[in-house]
Amino acid sequence: MRTSYSIIFSITKTHLLTRIKQSAIAALGVTFGIGTFIILISFMTGLNGLLDGLVLNRTPHIQLYNEISPSQKQPVQLADNFTGDFNIIHSIKPKNNLIRIHNAIPIINKLKADSRILGITPQVSAKVSYLAGSIELNGMVSGINVKEEMRLFNFDDYVVKGSALDLLRNNKGIILGAGAADKLSLKVGDKIQVGTITGGIIPLKIVGIFQTGLAEVDNVQSYVNLKMAQQLLGQGNNYISNIHIKLHDMSLAAGMAKTISKEYNVSALDIIAANAQFETGTSIRNLITYAVSITLLIVAGFGIYNILNMLIYEKMKDIAILKATGFSGEDVRRIFISQAMIIGFTGGVLGLIIGYLVSVMISHVPMEFEALPTIKTYPVNFDPMFYIIGIIFALISTFLAGYLPSRKAAKIDPVEIIRGQ
Amino acid sequence: MKILEAKNINKYFENPVSFHVLKDISFSIDEGEFVSIMGKSGCGKSTLLYILSTMDTQYQGDLFFAEEKMSGKNSKELAHIRNAHIGFVFQFHYLLPEFTVLENVMLPAKKLDLLNHTKIKKEALGKLEMLGVADQAFKRASRISGGQKQRVSIARALINNPKIIMGDEPTGNLDSKNADNVFKIFKEISDLNKLSLLIVTHDLDFAKKNRSHHRNGRWTNNITIKLTLW
Ligand SMILES: Nc1ncnc2c1ncn2[C@@H]1O[C@H](COP(=O)(O)OP(=O)(O)OP(=O)(O)O)[C@@H](O)[C@H]1O
Ligand SMILES: [Mg+2]
């Protein structure tokens, strides 16, 4: 026969309320641990999201391109006379073939039918030099499908002056990287000469300035319409140098990259391989956050352990009376575990509330960096999962802290206490 | 029916030296009987009572409660038997100091969980009334006098209408008027509900006062166990 919880709870409540100060201090320990956890994790993952977003939002999940590399099979190996011989070839140079993707248009059309793919957009990259007055700067022009780039890779987020849509309207327009624009002292509306590898020079009008926050991009990159890029290279409509793919589920990228690469005989780079350093950075930051929070909770747990131990020591006589009048060891254990859990729960919930409020405050602190045009305030991640983890943390740590003392209480021999008087 | 029966109970204390406190104690109590345990201070009266009340399980021999063997039962079963059938009054009146007098009396009944809260409260107030401490019901137990505490703990012992009351000098702190009242109450309940009593006492007088006489008295070791007829 199990004792009803109401009586266990009424004893628990009396114990806690008559020692409200100690109970409050124990609960505040948990509040502190959980609150810090929520603030830290929200801010850290917010920051992670921001940093990852800088790169990952813009990065295709799979990029297809044609890598220039020496042929695996050299002519000597094809010649019958030399089969079986030990051939040594020096100074292999890759053939200067075009970096276009063969059959790009059919590949795109085929991949569009794949339901795992959210979108797919072609690009044409060309090495160019920017000319403005007497200044010359090496750079890279990418011809893009503006609408698709906006839809899939938030292209317009990075256009800080002018507008991405102006590029659509103006075939002779160019959107220049902020760093390059700076070096060339150019602004929206100015003209810029673009020199191609083949020696031609084409005048373009700057319709926008973009800024990613990554200097190595902003200093060299610029965007034009797909057609214009093909024109810069002196190539036709079917010249495509890169295909960018965005998936519904990023985690499929690695696997799909491999199959696509094999099937269409192109090089395929997935986002995880391309950004390995970001992944490790993120996981290390998360690790630190969890380590700090767990440390705080362990400290809070020791506080609870201590206070319960003290309480049980003070309550020896009460425990003896309860047992003498028919409460079992299990009842006594439940009384003290309940106390730990109530301390943990109230402290934890308070910690969540305080953590949330502080996070809201942080998320309203203005943060303005030249390099981060899309961010106005500190990034905070309000993922509800953190709050669930937080309260589970609080309950588990208080349960562990309460477990040993309450087991001790359950084992108290009433005769020894009563006789001790 | 035999409410309580002890068969060859032996008890040793091992610390600091092996000490044989209880030697081969055998006796029984019938329903409605009043048995007193007497003896010099330190002869082992309290020790025997702890064993008979099922709280102490470290002994040799057999203990039967209502003809059911207690020796070997687990602590949870024993706790339930204490809760439902044994009313215990300690030598030093033990109440939970942070609870009110009323809550102290109600706790064992709430644990037993046979009646609802209102009925338990009514019962508890009734018992307190009987013992003349109803006016103290809503005070904290730590704020009443020694004699009042003792009476409250008697009220608590009676709350579940036990089959037997075990008392370790339950009237030790009371003036003779109150002590008489307590025994009068015990007797009434005993007559009405066949309550048995097992009382440790120094006080040979009270039996005389109640015009009782001893029967079946026997010495075991230094402990006198006397069956007293009301
Ligand atoms: N935990 C213990 N360890 C060793 N000896 C003990 C222990 N508890 C009691 N004793 C001894 O056992 C004997 C019996 O003690 P008990 O408390 O039963 O006496 P009592 O008859 O109730 O005395 P009183 O009338 O003074 O209450 C005493 O001599 C005491 O010293
Ligand atoms: Mg004693």
XYZ file of C-alpha atoms and ligand atoms in Angstrom:
683
model
C 0.000 0.000 0.000
C 1.496 3.252 -1.162
C 1.175 6.349 0.968
C -0.826 9.061 -0.754
C 1.274 11.863 -2.101
C -0.770 14.540 -0.348
C 0.547 13.571 3.076
C 4.120 13.214 1.837
C 3.721 16.628 0.241
C 2.258 18.242 3.343
C 5.238 17.067 5.410
C 7.616 18.160 2.668
C 5.965 21.561 2.502
C 6.182 22.083 6.252
C 9.855 21.150 6.266
C 10.624 23.534 3.414
C 8.545 26.411 4.735
C 9.936 26.273 8.253
C 13.389 26.486 6.707
C 12.474 28.921 4.011
C 15.829 30.689 4.026
C 17.914 27.566 3.536
C 15.456 26.216 0.973
C 15.559 29.511 -0.916
C 19.347 29.538 -0.951
C 19.426 25.982 -2.273
C 16.880 26.877 -4.944
C 18.824 29.993 -5.902
C 21.874 27.825 -6.494
C 19.886 25.920 -9.092
C 18.451 29.173 -10.465
C 21.955 30.474 -10.936
C 23.125 27.308 -12.686
C 20.133 27.042 -15.007
C 19.928 30.776 -15.677
C 23.575 30.874 -16.657
C 23.103 27.822 -18.834
C 20.183 29.414 -20.699
C 21.978 32.726 -21.174
C 25.225 31.106 -22.245
C 23.718 28.582 -24.609
C 21.265 31.061 -26.163
C 23.983 33.611 -26.765
C 26.638 31.128 -27.849
C 24.414 29.303 -30.312
C 23.057 32.646 -31.495
C 26.604 33.686 -32.215
C 27.330 30.327 -33.793
C 24.280 30.720 -35.983
C 25.450 34.150 -37.007
C 28.966 33.020 -37.833
C 27.746 29.912 -39.612
C 25.092 31.921 -41.369
C 27.756 34.246 -42.689
C 29.193 31.396 -44.622
C 26.657 28.613 -44.663
C 23.624 30.652 -45.721
C 25.444 31.723 -48.802
C 27.146 28.446 -49.449
C 25.516 25.953 -51.731
C 24.990 22.544 -50.198
C 26.603 20.986 -53.244
C 28.721 22.734 -55.827
C 29.358 21.102 -59.172
C 32.345 22.224 -61.208
C 34.980 20.920 -63.493
C 38.289 20.579 -61.780
C 41.382 21.183 -63.798
C 43.665 18.298 -63.022
C 46.089 16.176 -64.966
C 44.533 13.192 -66.693
C 44.718 10.012 -64.680
C 45.642 8.101 -67.841
C 48.663 9.466 -69.632
C 49.172 8.687 -73.349
C 52.053 6.368 -72.652
C 49.768 4.034 -70.759
C 47.437 3.803 -73.709
C 50.176 2.768 -76.107
C 50.405 -0.982 -76.503
C 54.185 -1.001 -76.877
C 54.700 0.091 -73.317
C 52.187 -1.970 -71.415
C 53.852 -3.870 -68.611
C 56.817 -1.519 -68.605
C 57.619 0.717 -65.676
C 56.887 4.161 -67.119
C 58.133 7.299 -65.411
C 56.610 10.568 -66.577
C 57.931 13.933 -65.431
C 56.292 17.355 -65.321
C 52.706 16.471 -65.962
C 50.682 19.598 -66.728
C 46.891 19.607 -66.924
C 45.449 20.239 -70.347
C 44.211 23.772 -70.602
C 40.671 22.748 -71.247
C 37.796 25.031 -70.413
C 36.506 25.002 -66.854
C 32.978 24.679 -68.152
C 30.795 21.800 -67.095
C 30.007 19.600 -70.035
C 26.307 19.136 -70.658
C 25.501 21.540 -67.841
C 21.986 22.300 -69.074
C 20.883 18.642 -69.291
C 22.420 18.006 -65.855
C 20.462 20.893 -64.379
C 17.239 19.734 -65.971
C 17.726 16.230 -64.701
C 18.579 17.314 -61.154
C 15.548 19.617 -61.036
C 13.393 16.501 -60.970
C 15.075 15.279 -57.759
C 12.694 15.827 -54.869
C 15.516 16.182 -52.343
C 16.700 19.313 -54.092
C 15.204 22.641 -53.032
C 16.751 24.591 -55.841
C 19.527 24.619 -58.341
C 21.158 27.552 -59.999
C 23.954 27.869 -62.561
C 26.863 30.264 -62.352
C 29.519 31.420 -64.747
C 32.793 32.491 -63.160
C 35.362 34.550 -64.935
C 38.700 35.942 -63.857
C 38.723 39.629 -64.680
C 40.457 42.860 -63.781
C 38.572 45.904 -62.591
C 39.702 49.172 -64.072
C 38.789 52.565 -62.726
C 40.905 55.491 -63.793
C 44.483 54.432 -63.349
C 43.771 51.733 -60.766
C 43.665 48.114 -61.808
C 42.510 45.308 -59.546
C 42.302 41.584 -60.124
C 38.954 40.099 -59.416
C 36.388 37.481 -60.075
C 33.071 38.034 -61.738
C 30.252 35.551 -61.294
C 27.326 35.504 -63.603
C 24.225 34.597 -61.670
C 20.536 34.026 -61.984
C 19.568 36.862 -59.618
C 16.110 35.635 -58.669
C 17.276 32.143 -57.834
C 20.288 33.435 -55.902
C 17.935 35.590 -53.867
C 15.578 32.736 -53.215
C 18.163 30.117 -52.359
C 21.125 31.988 -50.946
C 19.657 35.250 -49.608
C 21.706 37.186 -52.109
C 19.813 40.432 -51.460
C 20.734 40.328 -47.743
C 24.278 41.150 -48.663
C 23.567 43.957 -51.097
C 24.130 46.888 -48.754
C 23.812 49.682 -51.303
C 21.694 49.749 -54.403
C 19.547 46.716 -55.003
C 19.913 43.193 -56.261
C 16.837 43.587 -58.442
C 18.457 46.473 -60.328
C 20.864 43.922 -61.726
C 17.903 42.068 -63.182
C 16.693 45.194 -64.925
C 20.082 46.281 -66.202
C 21.992 43.777 -68.271
C 25.048 45.982 -68.196
C 24.914 46.289 -64.442
C 27.352 44.899 -61.900
C 27.199 44.455 -58.165
C 30.640 45.042 -56.750
C 32.157 43.783 -53.519
C 32.453 46.486 -50.848
C 36.200 45.997 -50.454
C 36.843 46.285 -54.172
C 34.573 49.318 -54.431
C 36.491 50.926 -51.603
C 39.871 50.311 -53.226
C 38.642 51.644 -56.527
C 36.828 54.565 -54.888
C 33.605 53.692 -56.671
C 29.996 53.995 -55.610
C 26.586 53.000 -56.875
C 25.849 54.663 -60.212
C 29.534 54.888 -61.240
C 30.921 53.217 -64.321
C 33.575 50.506 -64.129
C 35.651 48.898 -66.880
C 35.999 45.150 -66.696
C 38.939 43.569 -68.462
C 38.613 39.958 -69.548
C 41.265 37.273 -69.905
C 40.871 37.405 -73.633
C 41.880 41.075 -73.600
C 38.518 42.698 -74.157
C 37.256 45.568 -71.992
C 33.582 45.959 -71.249
C 32.140 49.012 -69.438
C 29.555 48.196 -66.788
C 27.420 50.275 -64.454
C 27.546 49.664 -60.719
C 23.968 49.012 -59.558
C 24.832 47.756 -56.109
C 27.521 47.107 -53.535
C 27.515 43.873 -51.584
C 29.250 42.972 -48.364
C 29.512 39.515 -46.811
C 31.812 40.430 -43.971
C 34.488 38.114 -45.330
C 37.310 40.284 -46.686
C 38.649 37.684 -49.096
C 35.276 37.692 -50.838
C 34.421 41.382 -50.610
C 37.785 42.452 -52.032
C 37.607 40.492 -55.277
C 34.124 39.230 -56.032
C 31.478 40.897 -58.145
C 28.227 39.760 -59.704
C 26.686 40.260 -63.099
C 23.854 38.582 -64.971
C 24.521 35.114 -66.294
C 24.397 36.341 -69.893
C 26.872 39.132 -69.251
C 29.370 36.713 -67.730
C 29.085 34.421 -70.726
C 29.638 37.478 -72.886
C 32.716 38.466 -70.857
C 34.172 35.058 -71.586
C 33.108 35.192 -75.191
C 31.062 32.056 -74.719
C 27.580 30.970 -75.629
C 24.402 30.258 -73.684
C 25.348 26.772 -72.670
C 28.617 27.739 -71.009
C 28.176 27.068 -67.283
C 31.156 26.864 -64.933
C 29.436 26.037 -61.646
C 26.152 24.564 -60.607
C 24.970 25.403 -57.081
C 22.516 23.113 -55.389
C 20.511 23.717 -52.238
C 18.894 20.734 -50.569
C 15.920 20.461 -48.261
C 18.123 18.608 -45.806
C 21.719 19.713 -45.574
C 22.868 16.473 -43.975
C 22.318 14.604 -47.245
C 24.900 16.793 -48.987
C 27.921 14.523 -48.641
C 26.184 11.419 -49.933
C 24.461 13.135 -52.812
C 27.661 14.914 -53.855
C 29.324 11.551 -54.314
C 26.573 10.026 -56.438
C 26.166 13.130 -58.582
C 29.898 13.298 -59.131
C 29.971 9.707 -60.313
C 26.839 9.861 -62.405
C 27.652 13.041 -64.326
C 31.432 12.878 -64.232
C 31.886 16.286 -62.601
C 33.593 17.358 -59.411
C 31.152 17.849 -56.557
C 31.969 19.570 -53.287
C 29.559 19.304 -50.392
C 29.098 21.998 -47.782
C 30.465 19.937 -44.939
C 33.713 19.196 -46.718
C 33.918 22.825 -47.843
C 33.408 24.218 -44.345
C 34.906 21.648 -42.050
C 36.491 24.316 -39.869
C 33.111 25.889 -39.093
C 31.682 22.613 -37.908
C 34.514 22.047 -35.458
C 34.333 25.657 -34.266
C 30.632 25.295 -33.588
C 30.950 22.034 -31.728
C 33.814 23.336 -29.588
C 31.820 26.420 -28.621
C 28.846 24.210 -27.738
C 31.090 21.933 -25.742
C 32.421 24.847 -23.707
C 28.899 26.081 -23.058
C 27.742 22.706 -21.795
C 30.886 22.202 -19.726
C 30.449 25.543 -17.972
C 26.750 24.928 -17.355
C 27.276 21.438 -16.016
C 29.983 22.735 -13.693
C 27.594 25.359 -12.353
C 24.905 22.741 -11.861
C 27.295 20.436 -10.053
C 28.110 23.277 -7.687
C 24.395 23.911 -7.210
C 23.920 20.184 -6.680
C 26.483 20.168 -3.896
C 24.592 23.026 -2.284
C 21.406 20.987 -2.305
C 23.245 17.916 -1.068
C 24.657 19.895 1.828
C 21.417 21.503 2.833
C 19.493 18.244 2.663
C 22.141 16.511 4.722
C 21.891 19.240 7.318
C 18.126 19.109 7.266
C 18.113 15.346 7.733
C 20.535 15.662 10.610
C 18.254 18.209 12.257
C 15.222 16.078 11.536
C 16.521 12.795 12.972
C 13.932 12.867 15.751
C 11.101 13.662 13.369
C 12.141 10.784 11.160
C 12.187 8.462 14.178
C 8.677 9.564 15.190
C 7.361 9.174 11.655
C 8.783 5.682 11.530
C 7.519 4.775 15.002
C 4.009 5.896 14.075
C 3.987 3.791 10.943
C 5.724 5.633 8.116
C 7.993 3.332 6.161
C 11.548 4.005 5.081
C 10.227 4.531 1.578
C 7.841 7.241 2.798
C 10.711 9.002 4.513
C 12.810 8.768 1.367
C 9.981 10.214 -0.684
C 9.627 13.101 1.754
C 13.244 14.128 1.327
C 13.464 13.418 -2.400
C 10.359 15.566 -2.820
C 12.094 18.360 -1.000
C 15.075 18.110 -3.329
C 12.828 17.981 -6.379
C 10.747 20.951 -5.256
C 13.918 22.935 -4.652
C 15.217 21.834 -8.055
C 11.973 22.541 -9.866
C 11.306 25.991 -8.432
C 14.960 26.933 -8.742
C 15.023 25.576 -12.280
C 11.859 27.335 -13.435
C 13.090 30.581 -11.919
C 16.384 30.002 -13.724
C 14.542 29.552 -17.030
C 12.574 32.754 -16.468
C 15.638 34.757 -15.501
C 17.636 33.203 -18.323
C 14.879 34.110 -20.770
C 14.589 37.692 -19.544
C 18.335 38.269 -19.696
C 18.443 36.694 -23.176
C 15.685 39.049 -24.310
C 17.700 41.943 -22.918
C 20.836 40.797 -24.724
C 18.899 40.392 -27.953
C 17.981 44.081 -27.783
C 21.511 45.346 -27.279
C 22.507 47.019 -30.525
C 25.486 45.548 -32.284
C 26.785 47.315 -35.345
C 29.765 46.061 -37.217
C 30.810 47.294 -40.627
C 31.550 43.760 -41.586
C 28.152 42.377 -40.575
C 25.633 44.429 -42.503
C 22.656 42.172 -41.867
C 22.973 42.196 -38.071
C 21.647 45.056 -35.965
C 21.530 43.556 -32.460
C 23.288 40.758 -30.606
C 22.190 37.401 -31.918
C 20.337 35.211 -29.406
C 18.919 31.808 -30.118
C 15.561 31.257 -28.390
C 15.342 27.569 -29.179
C 12.717 26.026 -26.798
C 14.877 22.904 -26.701
C 17.352 24.724 -24.435
C 14.596 25.396 -21.927
C 13.563 21.760 -21.954
C 17.186 20.662 -21.529
C 17.573 23.257 -18.761
C 14.677 22.013 -16.662
C 15.678 18.386 -17.205
C 19.196 19.301 -16.107
C 17.804 20.951 -12.987
C 15.630 17.979 -12.094
C 18.331 15.392 -12.715
C 20.989 17.244 -10.755
C 18.684 17.851 -7.793
C 17.522 14.264 -7.879
C 21.120 13.087 -7.718
C 21.891 15.582 -4.957
C 18.822 14.479 -3.009
C 19.223 10.779 -3.581
C 22.023 9.962 -1.135
C 20.774 12.073 1.786
C 17.238 10.760 1.429
C 18.479 7.208 1.302
C 20.344 7.901 4.500
C 17.148 9.283 6.020
C 15.232 6.188 4.952
C 17.750 3.980 6.738
C 17.662 5.816 10.055
C 16.902 3.389 12.871
C 14.174 4.981 15.009
C 15.133 2.978 18.070
C 18.609 4.397 18.035
C 17.290 7.952 17.880
C 14.623 7.448 20.518
C 17.037 5.636 22.797
C 19.608 8.357 22.264
C 17.425 10.756 24.226
C -7.303 -13.832 21.310
C -3.695 -13.200 22.122
C -2.889 -9.720 20.901
C 0.780 -9.980 21.638
C 2.959 -12.936 22.409
C 6.678 -13.047 23.088
C 8.466 -16.381 22.953
C 11.964 -16.669 24.355
C 13.097 -13.206 23.422
C 16.799 -12.525 23.937
C 18.582 -9.307 23.268
C 22.268 -8.517 23.364
C 24.067 -5.221 23.055
C 27.475 -5.739 21.510
C 28.807 -2.254 22.143
C 31.018 -1.509 23.991
C 31.027 -5.016 25.481
C 28.657 -7.862 24.838
C 25.783 -7.386 27.234
C 22.816 -9.706 27.567
C 19.949 -7.311 28.395
C 16.890 -9.438 27.861
C 17.052 -13.051 28.868
C 14.450 -15.452 27.552
C 11.408 -13.268 27.915
C 8.147 -15.113 27.307
C 4.656 -13.801 27.981
C 1.429 -12.901 26.281
C -1.321 -10.294 26.387
C -4.949 -10.999 25.620
C -7.438 -8.618 24.078
C -8.532 -6.009 26.588
C -5.819 -6.929 29.104
C -3.613 -4.471 30.852
C -0.039 -5.544 31.381
C 2.522 -3.456 33.168
C 6.250 -3.816 32.944
C 8.185 -2.818 36.012
C 11.778 -2.874 37.088
C 14.763 -0.859 38.124
C 16.101 1.889 35.912
C 18.387 0.386 33.289
C 16.985 -3.139 33.558
C 15.795 -3.147 29.935
C 12.148 -2.071 30.028
C 12.438 0.372 27.132
C 14.551 -2.100 25.203
C 11.836 -4.730 25.561
C 9.147 -2.281 24.522
C 11.001 -1.356 21.322
C 11.130 -5.028 20.415
C 7.474 -5.638 21.256
C 6.445 -2.587 19.254
C 8.209 -4.082 16.171
C 10.551 -1.102 15.893
C 13.607 -3.059 16.973
C 14.175 -6.195 14.935
C 17.612 -7.058 16.298
C 16.685 -9.840 18.732
C 16.433 -13.579 19.016
C 13.183 -15.362 19.659
C 9.695 -15.022 18.239
C 7.190 -12.229 18.415
C 3.536 -12.676 17.478
C 1.053 -9.898 16.928
C -2.607 -10.971 16.767
C -1.281 -14.488 16.358
C 0.706 -13.492 13.298
C 4.444 -13.930 13.400
C 6.300 -10.618 13.228
C 9.866 -11.895 13.297
C 11.179 -11.904 9.761
C 8.651 -9.462 8.273
C 10.133 -6.630 6.245
C 10.287 -3.099 7.565
C 7.453 -1.862 5.385
C 5.028 -4.529 6.613
C 6.047 -3.796 10.199
C 5.535 -0.063 9.638
C 2.008 -0.748 8.454
C 1.226 -2.892 11.496
C 2.504 -0.149 13.797
C 0.465 2.411 11.925
C -2.782 0.482 11.960
C -2.721 -1.462 15.220
C -0.176 -0.147 17.700
C -0.373 3.138 19.526
C 2.948 4.139 20.946
C 3.598 6.646 23.705
C 7.258 7.414 24.144
C 9.094 7.859 27.381
C 9.920 11.352 26.210
C 6.910 12.840 24.483
C 7.944 12.985 20.880
C 5.953 15.333 18.692
C 6.914 16.911 15.375
C 7.789 20.409 16.585
C 7.036 22.248 13.352
C 3.539 20.876 12.961
C 0.504 21.980 14.909
C -0.810 19.819 17.713
C -3.739 18.829 15.512
C -1.515 17.891 12.576
C 0.606 15.745 14.873
C -2.450 13.801 15.938
C -3.789 13.538 12.396
C -0.581 12.307 10.731
C -0.853 8.571 11.553
C -4.487 8.580 10.373
C -3.546 10.315 7.145
C -0.857 7.724 6.640
C -3.399 4.953 7.235
C -5.656 6.662 4.698
C -8.957 5.034 5.707
C -10.934 8.208 6.394
C -11.159 11.491 4.554
C -9.560 14.646 5.830
C -12.655 16.079 7.552
C -13.397 12.863 9.397
C -9.794 12.507 10.500
C -9.852 16.069 11.778
C -13.043 15.418 13.725
C -11.589 12.246 15.243
C -8.382 14.044 16.174
C -10.210 16.933 17.818
C -12.304 14.385 19.705
C -9.213 12.657 21.085
C -7.662 15.984 22.061
C -10.897 16.930 23.781
C -10.844 13.662 25.721
C -7.361 14.430 26.986
C -8.184 18.026 27.817
C -5.882 19.642 25.279
C -8.394 20.574 22.560
C -7.697 24.245 23.229
C -4.099 23.696 22.141
C -5.056 22.106 18.799
C -3.868 24.879 16.529
C -0.672 25.717 18.349
C 2.670 24.528 17.134
C 3.683 21.403 19.025
C 6.905 23.080 20.121
C 4.915 25.728 21.979
C 3.059 23.640 24.546
C 4.068 22.380 27.968
C 5.642 19.002 28.731
C 2.493 17.569 30.246
C 0.417 18.841 27.329
C 2.856 17.244 24.915
C 2.486 13.947 26.683
C -1.284 14.096 26.458
C -1.108 15.069 22.787
C 1.103 12.074 22.111
C -1.462 9.861 23.865
C -4.146 11.349 21.615
C -1.935 10.547 18.643
C -1.469 6.970 19.872
C -5.263 6.569 19.994
C -6.088 8.149 16.633
C -6.196 4.962 14.552
C -8.156 3.042 17.193
C -5.278 0.610 17.758
C -5.575 -2.866 19.230
C -2.884 -2.103 21.765
C -1.291 0.908 23.363
C 2.335 0.628 24.315
C 3.544 3.287 26.653
C 6.941 4.015 28.088
C 6.028 5.798 31.285
C 3.196 7.568 29.507
C 2.107 9.443 32.592
C 5.581 10.253 33.868
C 5.143 13.947 33.236
C 1.622 14.331 34.471
C 0.216 15.431 37.777
C -1.861 12.799 39.545
C -5.155 14.263 38.379
C -4.157 14.121 34.740
C -2.510 10.728 35.197
C -5.744 9.405 36.668
C -7.638 10.872 33.734
C -5.333 9.146 31.259
C -5.878 5.786 32.912
C -9.581 6.405 33.075
C -9.560 7.019 29.316
C -7.495 3.904 28.731
C -9.939 1.890 30.775
C -12.983 3.250 28.963
C -11.539 2.439 25.584
C -10.404 -0.911 26.860
C -13.901 -1.782 28.011
C -15.485 -0.465 24.850
C -13.102 -1.685 22.172
C -11.113 -4.385 23.939
C -8.011 -2.217 23.792
C -4.999 -3.914 25.341
C -2.389 -1.982 27.257
C 1.283 -2.603 27.733
C 2.680 0.036 29.998
C 6.158 0.516 31.366
C 5.932 2.184 34.725
C 7.866 2.907 37.881
C 4.639 3.736 39.508
C 3.187 0.832 41.453
C 0.645 3.182 42.951
C -1.520 3.668 39.972
C -2.595 0.055 40.004
C -3.559 0.326 43.608
C -5.362 3.584 42.970
C -7.398 1.833 40.363
C -8.150 -0.865 42.867
C -6.607 -3.448 40.615
C -4.670 -6.430 41.684
C -1.904 -8.422 40.128
C -2.240 -11.801 38.671
C 0.194 -13.985 36.972
C 3.092 -11.758 37.924
C 6.413 -13.233 37.077
C 10.021 -12.309 37.211
C 12.137 -12.613 34.216
C 15.636 -11.529 34.754
C 15.122 -8.224 36.535
C 11.968 -7.315 34.719
C 8.617 -7.823 36.289
C 5.828 -8.351 33.896
C 2.503 -8.064 35.583
C -0.897 -8.639 34.319
C -3.128 -6.145 35.986
C -6.847 -6.598 36.201
C -8.759 -3.390 35.981
N 22.592 1.131 22.388
C 22.996 0.549 23.508
N 24.203 -0.037 23.551
C 24.630 -0.658 24.671
N 23.897 -0.734 25.785
C 22.689 -0.163 25.816
C 22.164 0.502 24.680
N 20.923 0.966 24.987
C 20.701 0.606 26.253
N 21.735 -0.064 26.754
C 21.801 -0.644 28.070
O 20.748 -1.565 28.200
C 20.168 -1.484 29.464
C 18.679 -1.311 29.346
O 18.345 -0.031 28.889
P 16.849 0.477 28.834
O 16.826 1.800 28.197
O 16.013 -0.579 28.269
O 16.539 0.648 30.384
P 15.157 0.991 31.099
O 14.767 -0.209 31.851
O 14.190 1.512 30.106
O 15.585 2.160 32.080
P 14.793 3.477 32.493
O 13.777 3.032 33.523
O 15.828 4.312 33.133
O 14.200 4.050 31.327
C 20.853 -0.330 30.188
O 21.751 -0.913 31.128
C 21.601 0.395 29.156
O 22.843 0.833 29.634
Mg 13.382 3.403 29.636
